Short mmCIF file of C-alpha atoms and ligand atoms in Angstrom, two decimals:
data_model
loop_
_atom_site.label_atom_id
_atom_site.label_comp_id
_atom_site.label_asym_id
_atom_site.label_seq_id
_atom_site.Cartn_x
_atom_site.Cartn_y
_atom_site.Cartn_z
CA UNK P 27 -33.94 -21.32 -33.38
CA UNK P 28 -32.03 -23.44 -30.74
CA UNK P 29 -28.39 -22.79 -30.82
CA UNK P 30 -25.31 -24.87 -29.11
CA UNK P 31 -23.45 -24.50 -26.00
CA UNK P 32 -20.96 -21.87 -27.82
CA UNK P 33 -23.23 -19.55 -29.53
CA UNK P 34 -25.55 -19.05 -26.45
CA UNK P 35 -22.06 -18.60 -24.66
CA UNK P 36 -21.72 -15.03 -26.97
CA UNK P 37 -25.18 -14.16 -28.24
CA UNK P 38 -27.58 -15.35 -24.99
CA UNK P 39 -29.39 -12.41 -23.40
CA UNK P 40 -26.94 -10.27 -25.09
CA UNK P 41 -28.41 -8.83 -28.77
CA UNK P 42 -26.94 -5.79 -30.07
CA UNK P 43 -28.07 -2.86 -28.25
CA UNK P 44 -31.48 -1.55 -30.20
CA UNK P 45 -30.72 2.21 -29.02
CA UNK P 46 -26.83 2.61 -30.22
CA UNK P 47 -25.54 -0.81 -31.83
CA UNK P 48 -23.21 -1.49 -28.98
CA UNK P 49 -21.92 -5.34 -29.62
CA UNK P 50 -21.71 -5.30 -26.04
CA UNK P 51 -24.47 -5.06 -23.31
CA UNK P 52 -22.98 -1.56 -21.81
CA UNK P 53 -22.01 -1.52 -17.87
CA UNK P 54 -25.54 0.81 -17.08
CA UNK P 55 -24.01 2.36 -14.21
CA UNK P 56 -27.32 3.87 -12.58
CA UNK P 57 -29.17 3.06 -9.17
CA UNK P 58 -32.32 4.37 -10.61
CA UNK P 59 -34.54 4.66 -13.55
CA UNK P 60 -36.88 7.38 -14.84
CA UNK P 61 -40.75 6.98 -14.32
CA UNK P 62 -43.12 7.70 -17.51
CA UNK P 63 -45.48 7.83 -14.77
CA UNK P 64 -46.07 6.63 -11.20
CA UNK P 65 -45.78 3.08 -11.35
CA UNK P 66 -44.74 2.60 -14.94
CA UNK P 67 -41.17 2.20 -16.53
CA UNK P 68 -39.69 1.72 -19.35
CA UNK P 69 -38.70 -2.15 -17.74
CA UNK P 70 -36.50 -1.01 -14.91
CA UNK P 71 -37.23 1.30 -12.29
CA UNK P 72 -34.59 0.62 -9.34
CA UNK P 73 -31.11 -1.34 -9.86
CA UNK P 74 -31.59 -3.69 -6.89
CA UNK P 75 -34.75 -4.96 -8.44
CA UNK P 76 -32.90 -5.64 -11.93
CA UNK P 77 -30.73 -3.39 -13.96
CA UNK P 78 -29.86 -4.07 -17.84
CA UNK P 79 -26.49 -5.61 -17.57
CA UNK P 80 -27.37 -8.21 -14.85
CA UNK P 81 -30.46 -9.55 -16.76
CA UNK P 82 -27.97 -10.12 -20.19
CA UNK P 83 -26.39 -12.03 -17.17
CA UNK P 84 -28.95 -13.57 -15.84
CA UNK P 85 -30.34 -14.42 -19.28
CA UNK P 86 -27.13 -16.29 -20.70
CA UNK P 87 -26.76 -18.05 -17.86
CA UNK P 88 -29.65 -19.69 -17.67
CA UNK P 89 -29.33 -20.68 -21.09
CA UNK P 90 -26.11 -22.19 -20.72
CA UNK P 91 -27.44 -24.29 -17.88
CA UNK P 92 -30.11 -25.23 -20.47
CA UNK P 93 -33.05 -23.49 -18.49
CA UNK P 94 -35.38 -20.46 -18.37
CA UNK P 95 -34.79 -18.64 -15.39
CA UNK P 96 -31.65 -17.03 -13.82
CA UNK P 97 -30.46 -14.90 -11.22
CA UNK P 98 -27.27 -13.33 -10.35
CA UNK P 99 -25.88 -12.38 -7.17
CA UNK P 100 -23.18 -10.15 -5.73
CA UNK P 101 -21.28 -13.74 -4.26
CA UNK P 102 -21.69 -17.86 -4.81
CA UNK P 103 -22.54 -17.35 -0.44
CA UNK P 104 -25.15 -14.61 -1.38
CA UNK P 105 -26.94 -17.27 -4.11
CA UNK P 106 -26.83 -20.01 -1.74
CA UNK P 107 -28.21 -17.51 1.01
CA UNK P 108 -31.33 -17.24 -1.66
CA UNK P 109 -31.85 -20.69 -2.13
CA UNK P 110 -32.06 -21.47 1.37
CA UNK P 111 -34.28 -19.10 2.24
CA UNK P 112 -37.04 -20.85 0.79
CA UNK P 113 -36.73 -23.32 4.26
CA UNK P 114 -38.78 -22.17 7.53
CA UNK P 115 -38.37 -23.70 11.00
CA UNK P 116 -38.98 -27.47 11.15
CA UNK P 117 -37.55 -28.40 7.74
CA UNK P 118 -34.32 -30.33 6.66
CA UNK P 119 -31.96 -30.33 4.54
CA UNK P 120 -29.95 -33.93 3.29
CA UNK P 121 -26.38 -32.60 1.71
CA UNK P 122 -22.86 -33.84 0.63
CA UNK P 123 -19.97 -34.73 3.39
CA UNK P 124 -17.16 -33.12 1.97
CA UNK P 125 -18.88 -29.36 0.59
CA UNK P 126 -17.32 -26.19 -0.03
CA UNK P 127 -16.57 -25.15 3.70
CA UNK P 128 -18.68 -21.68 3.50
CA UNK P 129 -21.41 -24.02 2.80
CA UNK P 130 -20.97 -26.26 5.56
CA UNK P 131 -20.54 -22.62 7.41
CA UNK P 132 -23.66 -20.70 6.21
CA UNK P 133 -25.52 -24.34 6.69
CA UNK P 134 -24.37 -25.51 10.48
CA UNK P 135 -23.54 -21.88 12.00
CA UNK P 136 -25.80 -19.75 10.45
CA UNK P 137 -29.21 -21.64 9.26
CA UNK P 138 -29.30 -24.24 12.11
CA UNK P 139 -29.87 -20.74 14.25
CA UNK P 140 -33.91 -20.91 12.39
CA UNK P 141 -34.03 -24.26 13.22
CA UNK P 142 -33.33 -26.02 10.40
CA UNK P 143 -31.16 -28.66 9.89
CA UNK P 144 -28.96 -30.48 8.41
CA UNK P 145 -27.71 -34.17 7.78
CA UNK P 146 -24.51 -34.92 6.14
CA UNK P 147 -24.25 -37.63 4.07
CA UNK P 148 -22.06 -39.37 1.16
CA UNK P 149 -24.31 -38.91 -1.69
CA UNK P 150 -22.19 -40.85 -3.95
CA UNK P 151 -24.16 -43.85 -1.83
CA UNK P 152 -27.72 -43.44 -2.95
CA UNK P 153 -28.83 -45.63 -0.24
CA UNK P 154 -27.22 -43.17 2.61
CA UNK P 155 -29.23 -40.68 0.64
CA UNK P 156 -32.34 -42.34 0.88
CA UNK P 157 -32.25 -43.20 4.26
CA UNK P 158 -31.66 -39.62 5.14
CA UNK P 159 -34.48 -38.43 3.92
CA UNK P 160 -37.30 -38.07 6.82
CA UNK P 161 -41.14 -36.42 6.25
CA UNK P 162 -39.53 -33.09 6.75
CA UNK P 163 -36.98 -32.69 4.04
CA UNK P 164 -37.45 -29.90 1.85
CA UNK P 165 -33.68 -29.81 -0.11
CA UNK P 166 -31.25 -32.34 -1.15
CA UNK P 167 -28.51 -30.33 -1.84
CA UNK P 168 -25.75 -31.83 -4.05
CA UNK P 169 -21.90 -30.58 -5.11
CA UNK P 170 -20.56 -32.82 -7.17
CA UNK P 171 -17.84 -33.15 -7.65
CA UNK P 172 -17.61 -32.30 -3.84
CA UNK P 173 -14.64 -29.91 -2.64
CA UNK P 174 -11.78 -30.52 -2.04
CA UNK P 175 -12.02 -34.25 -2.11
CA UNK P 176 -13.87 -34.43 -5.87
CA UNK P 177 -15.85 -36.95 -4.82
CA UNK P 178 -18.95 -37.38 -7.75
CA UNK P 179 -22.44 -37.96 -7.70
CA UNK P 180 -24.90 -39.42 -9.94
CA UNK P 181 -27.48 -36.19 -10.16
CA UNK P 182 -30.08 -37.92 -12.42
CA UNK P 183 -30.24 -40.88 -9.68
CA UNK P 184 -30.71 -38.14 -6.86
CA UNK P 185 -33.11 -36.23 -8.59
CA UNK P 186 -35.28 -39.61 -9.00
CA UNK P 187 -34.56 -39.97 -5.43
CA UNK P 188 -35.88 -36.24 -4.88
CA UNK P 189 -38.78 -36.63 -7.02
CA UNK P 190 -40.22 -39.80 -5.60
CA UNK P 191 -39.88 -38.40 -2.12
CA UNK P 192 -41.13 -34.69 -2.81
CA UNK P 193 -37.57 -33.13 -2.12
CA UNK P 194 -36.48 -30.37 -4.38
CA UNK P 195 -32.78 -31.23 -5.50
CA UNK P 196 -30.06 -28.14 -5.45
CA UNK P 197 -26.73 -28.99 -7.35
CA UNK P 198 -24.00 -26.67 -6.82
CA UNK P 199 -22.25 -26.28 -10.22
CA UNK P 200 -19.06 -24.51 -9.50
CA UNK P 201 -16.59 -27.26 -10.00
CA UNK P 202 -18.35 -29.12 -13.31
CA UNK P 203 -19.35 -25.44 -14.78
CA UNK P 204 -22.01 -26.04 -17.71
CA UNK P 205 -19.82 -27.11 -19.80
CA UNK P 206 -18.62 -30.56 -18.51
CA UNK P 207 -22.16 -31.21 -16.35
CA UNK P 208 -26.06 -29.24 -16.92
CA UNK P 209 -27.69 -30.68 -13.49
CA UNK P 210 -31.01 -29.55 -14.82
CA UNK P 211 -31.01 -31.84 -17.35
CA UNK P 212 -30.44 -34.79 -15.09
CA UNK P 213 -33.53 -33.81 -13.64
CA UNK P 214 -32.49 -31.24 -10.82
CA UNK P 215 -35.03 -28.36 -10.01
CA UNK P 216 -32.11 -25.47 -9.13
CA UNK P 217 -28.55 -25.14 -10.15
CA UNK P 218 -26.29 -22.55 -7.62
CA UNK P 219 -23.19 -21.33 -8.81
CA UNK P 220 -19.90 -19.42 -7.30
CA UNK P 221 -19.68 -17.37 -10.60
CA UNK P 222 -16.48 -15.91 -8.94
CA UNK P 223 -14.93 -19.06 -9.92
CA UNK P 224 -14.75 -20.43 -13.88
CA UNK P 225 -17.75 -18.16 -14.91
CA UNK P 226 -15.80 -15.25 -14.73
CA UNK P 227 -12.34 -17.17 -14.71
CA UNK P 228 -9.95 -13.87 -14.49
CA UNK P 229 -9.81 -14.10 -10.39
CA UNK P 230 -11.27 -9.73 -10.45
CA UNK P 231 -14.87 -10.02 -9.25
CA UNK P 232 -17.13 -11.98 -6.96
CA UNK P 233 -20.47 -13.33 -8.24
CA UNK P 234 -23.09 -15.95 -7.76
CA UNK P 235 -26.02 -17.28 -9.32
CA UNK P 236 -29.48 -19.55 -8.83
CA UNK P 237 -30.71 -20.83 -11.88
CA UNK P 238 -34.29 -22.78 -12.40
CA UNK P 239 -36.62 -23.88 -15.36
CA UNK P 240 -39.33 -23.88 -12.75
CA UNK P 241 -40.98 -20.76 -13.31
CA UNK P 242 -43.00 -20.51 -9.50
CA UNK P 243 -39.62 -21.58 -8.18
CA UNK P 244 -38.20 -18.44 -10.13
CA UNK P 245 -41.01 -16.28 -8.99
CA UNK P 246 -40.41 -17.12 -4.88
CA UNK P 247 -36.89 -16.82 -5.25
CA UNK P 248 -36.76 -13.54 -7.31
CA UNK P 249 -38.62 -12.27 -4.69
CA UNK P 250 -36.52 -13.25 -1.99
CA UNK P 251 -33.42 -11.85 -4.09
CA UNK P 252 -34.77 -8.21 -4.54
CA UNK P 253 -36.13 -8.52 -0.77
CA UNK P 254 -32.80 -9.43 0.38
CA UNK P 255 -30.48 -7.29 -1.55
CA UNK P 256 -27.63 -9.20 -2.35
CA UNK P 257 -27.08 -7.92 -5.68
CA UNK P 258 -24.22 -7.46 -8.52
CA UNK P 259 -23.12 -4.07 -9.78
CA UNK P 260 -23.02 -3.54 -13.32
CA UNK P 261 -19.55 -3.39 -13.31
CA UNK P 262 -19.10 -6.61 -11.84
CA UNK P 263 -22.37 -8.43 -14.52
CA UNK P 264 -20.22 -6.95 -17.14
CA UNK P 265 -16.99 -8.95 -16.04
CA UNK P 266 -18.74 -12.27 -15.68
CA UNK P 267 -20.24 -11.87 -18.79
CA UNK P 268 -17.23 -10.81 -20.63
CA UNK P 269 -15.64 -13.98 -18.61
CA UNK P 270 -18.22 -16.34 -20.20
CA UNK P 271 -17.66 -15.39 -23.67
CA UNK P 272 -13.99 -17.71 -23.12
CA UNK P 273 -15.67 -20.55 -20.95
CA UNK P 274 -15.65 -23.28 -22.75
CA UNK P 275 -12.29 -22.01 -24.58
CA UNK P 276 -10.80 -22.27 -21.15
CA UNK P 277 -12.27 -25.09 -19.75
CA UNK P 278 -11.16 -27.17 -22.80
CA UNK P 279 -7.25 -26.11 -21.62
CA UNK P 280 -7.49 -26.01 -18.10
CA UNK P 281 -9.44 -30.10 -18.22
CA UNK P 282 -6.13 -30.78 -20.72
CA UNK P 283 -3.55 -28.93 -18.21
CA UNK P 284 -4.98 -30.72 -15.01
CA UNK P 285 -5.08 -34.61 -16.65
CA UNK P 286 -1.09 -33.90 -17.26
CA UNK P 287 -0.76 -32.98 -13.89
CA UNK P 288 -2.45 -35.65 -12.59
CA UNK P 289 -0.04 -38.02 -14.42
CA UNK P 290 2.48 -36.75 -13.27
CA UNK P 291 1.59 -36.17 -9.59
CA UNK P 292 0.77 -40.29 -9.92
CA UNK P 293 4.09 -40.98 -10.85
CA UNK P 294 5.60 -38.77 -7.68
CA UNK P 295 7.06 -40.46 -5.15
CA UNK P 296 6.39 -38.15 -2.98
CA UNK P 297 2.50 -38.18 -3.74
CA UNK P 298 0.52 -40.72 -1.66
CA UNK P 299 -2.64 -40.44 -3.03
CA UNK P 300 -4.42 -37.87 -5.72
CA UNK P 301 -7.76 -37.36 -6.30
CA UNK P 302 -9.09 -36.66 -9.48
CA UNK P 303 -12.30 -37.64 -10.89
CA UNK P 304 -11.41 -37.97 -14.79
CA UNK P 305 -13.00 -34.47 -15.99
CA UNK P 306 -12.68 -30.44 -14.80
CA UNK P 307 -9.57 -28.69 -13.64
CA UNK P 308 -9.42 -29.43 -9.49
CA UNK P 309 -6.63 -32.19 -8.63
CA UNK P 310 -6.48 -32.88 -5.03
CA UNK P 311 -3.45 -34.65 -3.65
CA UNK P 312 -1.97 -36.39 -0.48
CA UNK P 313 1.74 -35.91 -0.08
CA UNK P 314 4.18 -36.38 3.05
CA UNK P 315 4.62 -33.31 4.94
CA UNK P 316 2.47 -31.65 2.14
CA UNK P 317 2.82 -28.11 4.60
CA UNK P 318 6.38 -28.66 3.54
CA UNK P 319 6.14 -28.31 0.15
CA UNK P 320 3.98 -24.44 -0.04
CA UNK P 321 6.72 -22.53 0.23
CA UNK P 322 9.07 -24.29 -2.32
CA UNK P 323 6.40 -23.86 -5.17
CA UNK P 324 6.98 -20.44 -6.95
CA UNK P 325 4.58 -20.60 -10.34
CA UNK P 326 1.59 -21.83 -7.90
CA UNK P 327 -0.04 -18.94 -6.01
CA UNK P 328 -1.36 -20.08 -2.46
CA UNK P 329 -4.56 -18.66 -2.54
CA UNK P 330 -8.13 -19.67 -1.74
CA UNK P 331 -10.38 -19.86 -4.67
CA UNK P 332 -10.34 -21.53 -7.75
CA UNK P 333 -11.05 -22.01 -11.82
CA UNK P 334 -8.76 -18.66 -12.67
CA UNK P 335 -6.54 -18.54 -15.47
CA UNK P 336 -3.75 -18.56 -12.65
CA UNK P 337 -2.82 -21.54 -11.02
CA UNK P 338 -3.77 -21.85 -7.47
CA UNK P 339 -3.00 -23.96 -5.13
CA UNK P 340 -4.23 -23.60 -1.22
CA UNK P 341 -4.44 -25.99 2.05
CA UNK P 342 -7.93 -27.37 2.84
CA UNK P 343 -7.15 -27.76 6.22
CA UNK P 344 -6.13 -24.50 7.35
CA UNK P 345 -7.93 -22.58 4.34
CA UNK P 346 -11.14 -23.02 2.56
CA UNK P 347 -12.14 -25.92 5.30
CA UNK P 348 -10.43 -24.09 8.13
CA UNK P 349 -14.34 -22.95 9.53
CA UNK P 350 -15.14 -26.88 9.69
CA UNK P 351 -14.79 -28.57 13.05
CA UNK P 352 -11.75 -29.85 13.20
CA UNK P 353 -12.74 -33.97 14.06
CA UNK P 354 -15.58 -32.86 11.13
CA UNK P 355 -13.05 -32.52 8.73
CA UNK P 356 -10.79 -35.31 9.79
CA UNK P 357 -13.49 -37.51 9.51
CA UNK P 358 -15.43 -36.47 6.17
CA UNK P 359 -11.35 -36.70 4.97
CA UNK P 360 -9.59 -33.83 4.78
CA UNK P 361 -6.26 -34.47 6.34
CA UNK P 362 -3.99 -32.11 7.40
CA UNK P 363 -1.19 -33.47 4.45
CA UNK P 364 -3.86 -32.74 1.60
CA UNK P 365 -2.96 -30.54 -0.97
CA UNK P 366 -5.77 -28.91 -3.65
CA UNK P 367 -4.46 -27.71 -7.03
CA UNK P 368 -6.51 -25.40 -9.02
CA UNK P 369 -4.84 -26.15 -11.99
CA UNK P 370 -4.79 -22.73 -14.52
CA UNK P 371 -3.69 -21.40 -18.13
CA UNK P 372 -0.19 -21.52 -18.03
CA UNK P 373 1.89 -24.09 -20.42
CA UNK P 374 1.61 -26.78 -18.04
CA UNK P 375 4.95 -27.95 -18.61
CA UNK P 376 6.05 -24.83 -16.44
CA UNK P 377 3.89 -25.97 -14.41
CA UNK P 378 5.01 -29.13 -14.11
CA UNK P 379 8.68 -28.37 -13.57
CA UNK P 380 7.32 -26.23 -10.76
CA UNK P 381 5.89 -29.00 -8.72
CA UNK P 382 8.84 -31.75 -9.48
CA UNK P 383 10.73 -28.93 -8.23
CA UNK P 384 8.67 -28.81 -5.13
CA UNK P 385 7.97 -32.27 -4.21
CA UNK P 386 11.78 -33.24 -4.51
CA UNK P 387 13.30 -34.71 -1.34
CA UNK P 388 13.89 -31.88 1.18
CA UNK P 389 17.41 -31.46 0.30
CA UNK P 390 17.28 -31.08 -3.37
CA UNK P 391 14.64 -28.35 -2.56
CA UNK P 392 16.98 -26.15 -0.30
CA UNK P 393 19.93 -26.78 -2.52
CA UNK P 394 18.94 -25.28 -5.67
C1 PLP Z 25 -16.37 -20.50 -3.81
C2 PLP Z 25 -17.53 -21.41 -3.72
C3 PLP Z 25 -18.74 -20.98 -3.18
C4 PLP Z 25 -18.90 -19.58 -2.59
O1 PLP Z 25 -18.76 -18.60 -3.57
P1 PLP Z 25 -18.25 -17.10 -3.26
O2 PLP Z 25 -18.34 -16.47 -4.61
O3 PLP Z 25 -16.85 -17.21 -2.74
O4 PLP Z 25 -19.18 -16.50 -2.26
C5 PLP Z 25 -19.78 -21.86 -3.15
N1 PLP Z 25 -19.66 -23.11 -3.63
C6 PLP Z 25 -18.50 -23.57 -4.14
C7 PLP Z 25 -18.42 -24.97 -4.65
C8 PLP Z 25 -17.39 -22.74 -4.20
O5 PLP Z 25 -16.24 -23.20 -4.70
#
């Protein structure tokens, strides 16, 4: 039987356990498992390779991304680390402008070091994607929408684009989350996740995952995650999962929270420009002397990260893009006044009377 979005959300990779009746796959807090004999188990012989609570994991989310194959990671930087690993020397890889900035990190400081490399591109203009694309690219590697300036894509035009040219397409899925966006579906071969972020949605544990319905894909890339080693805990599989059971619960409020802010921030004075593309929880905004404003917020939490049930709110500049080069950033568009909000669970009028507060003119600020 085929079940919806919600039902694989609870019941995905996760029956009742067959040896107790646990409702919930247990945290199996072991590095090893016994041997019937040499070479044979009873499924699981060494935690690194796979361990019981990360394949429930690893299972539901590849069903919620509407595919057959997952794998889960100990951080969103350790599942992109997997995915790239497929490239050797010689190749290239065609990505978005304005990407999470430990991608743009692990992409121009670390990979480039193999000789691989990279153009940067708006792939909201399908042309500029097309012309990128030279004998030797391998991976077209989307986020959409992009971070922090939520700039979208259109996957299922991409993925045409990838297909006719022979270039696997990677979305990264953070921002959308299955629930608003299922890039496979469009017609992209692997979906990358920063499960740290909405997944698990409680801002307590780092994850990441790689998920595929292309089952040699799944094969080269499982082998490249027990080979590396970058693997969850129990502990931490347990979380995420327990995270996902509320997903689309939470999604639903934080989409509703964020489209109030971003009324209101458009009716700000003090606001020059937001950006918001119509759906998910991440409002960007331009303000004057935005540095100005941090300290006067008291609700918001400066923090990096993002899709908690705690608002957020951080400074691309000097945060999450801080590792960019500086004339990089200013020119992909991420000024030093922009503001990102990751907009969270609380009754958003609090959270609106925190900002008005915020953004009032410097002196009704430091007279309250
Ligand atoms: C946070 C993030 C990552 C990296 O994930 P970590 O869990 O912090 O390693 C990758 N991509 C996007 C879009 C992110 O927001």
């Amino acid at each position: 039987m085929s079940y919806r979005f919600d039902t694989l959300a609870i019941h995905a990779g996760q029956p009742n356990d067959e040896a107790t009746g646990a409702v919930t796959v247990p945290i199996y807090q072991t590095s090893t498992y016994q041997q019937l004999e040499p070479g044979v188990n009873r499924g699981y012989g060494y935690s690194r390779t796979e361990h019981p609570t990360r394949h429930a994991l690893e299972r539901n989310l590849a069903a919620l991304e509407g595919a057959r194959f997952g794998l889960a990671f100990a951080s969103g930087m350790a599942a992109i680390h997997n995915v790239l690993s497929l490239l050797r020397a010689g190749d290239h890889v065609v990505t978005t402008q304005d990407l999470y900035g430990g991608a743009w990190r692990i992409f121009v400081k670390f990979f480039s070091k193999f000789g691989v490399d990279f153009t940067f591109v708006d792939t909201g203009n399908l042309a500029a994607v097309e012309e990128a694309i030279r004998p030797e690219t391998r991976l077209l590697w989307l986020e959409t929408p992009s971070n922090p300036l939520l700039k979208v894509t259109d996957i299922a035009a991409c993925a045409a684009i990838g297909r006719a040219a022979g270039v696997r397409v990677v979305v990264d899925n953070t921002f959308a989350t299955p629930v608003l966006q299922q890039p496979i579906a469009l017609g992209a071969d692997i979906v990358v996740h920063s499960t740290t972020k909405y997944i698990n949605g409680h801002s307590d544990c780092l994850g990441g995952a790689v998920i595929t319905d292309d089952e040699a894909l799944f094969t080269e890339l499982k082998f490249f995650q027990n080979a590396i080693g970058a693997v969850p805990g129990p502990q931490d599989c347990f979380l995420i999962l327990r995270g996902i059971k509320t997903l689309s619960l939470r999604v639903e409020r934080h989409c509703a929270n964020a489209s109030a802010i971003v009324e209101f921030l458009r009716r700000s004075e003090r606001v020059r420009r937001v950006y918001y593309p119509g759906f998910g929880a991440i409002v960007s905004f331009e303000a004057d002397d935005a540095l100005e404003i941090t300290p006067n917020l008291e609700l918001w939490t400066l923090a990096e990260s993002l899709g908690s049930v705690k608002s957020l709110f951080c400074h691309p500049a000097t945060m999450t893009h801080a590792s960019m080069d500086p004339d990089v950033r200013r020119a992909v568009g991420i000024g030093d006044d922009l503001i990102r909000l990751s907009v969270g669970l609380e009754d958003v009028r609090d959270l609106i009377d925190d900002l008005e507060r915020a953004l009032a003119p410097r002196s009704v600020a430091c007279a309250r």
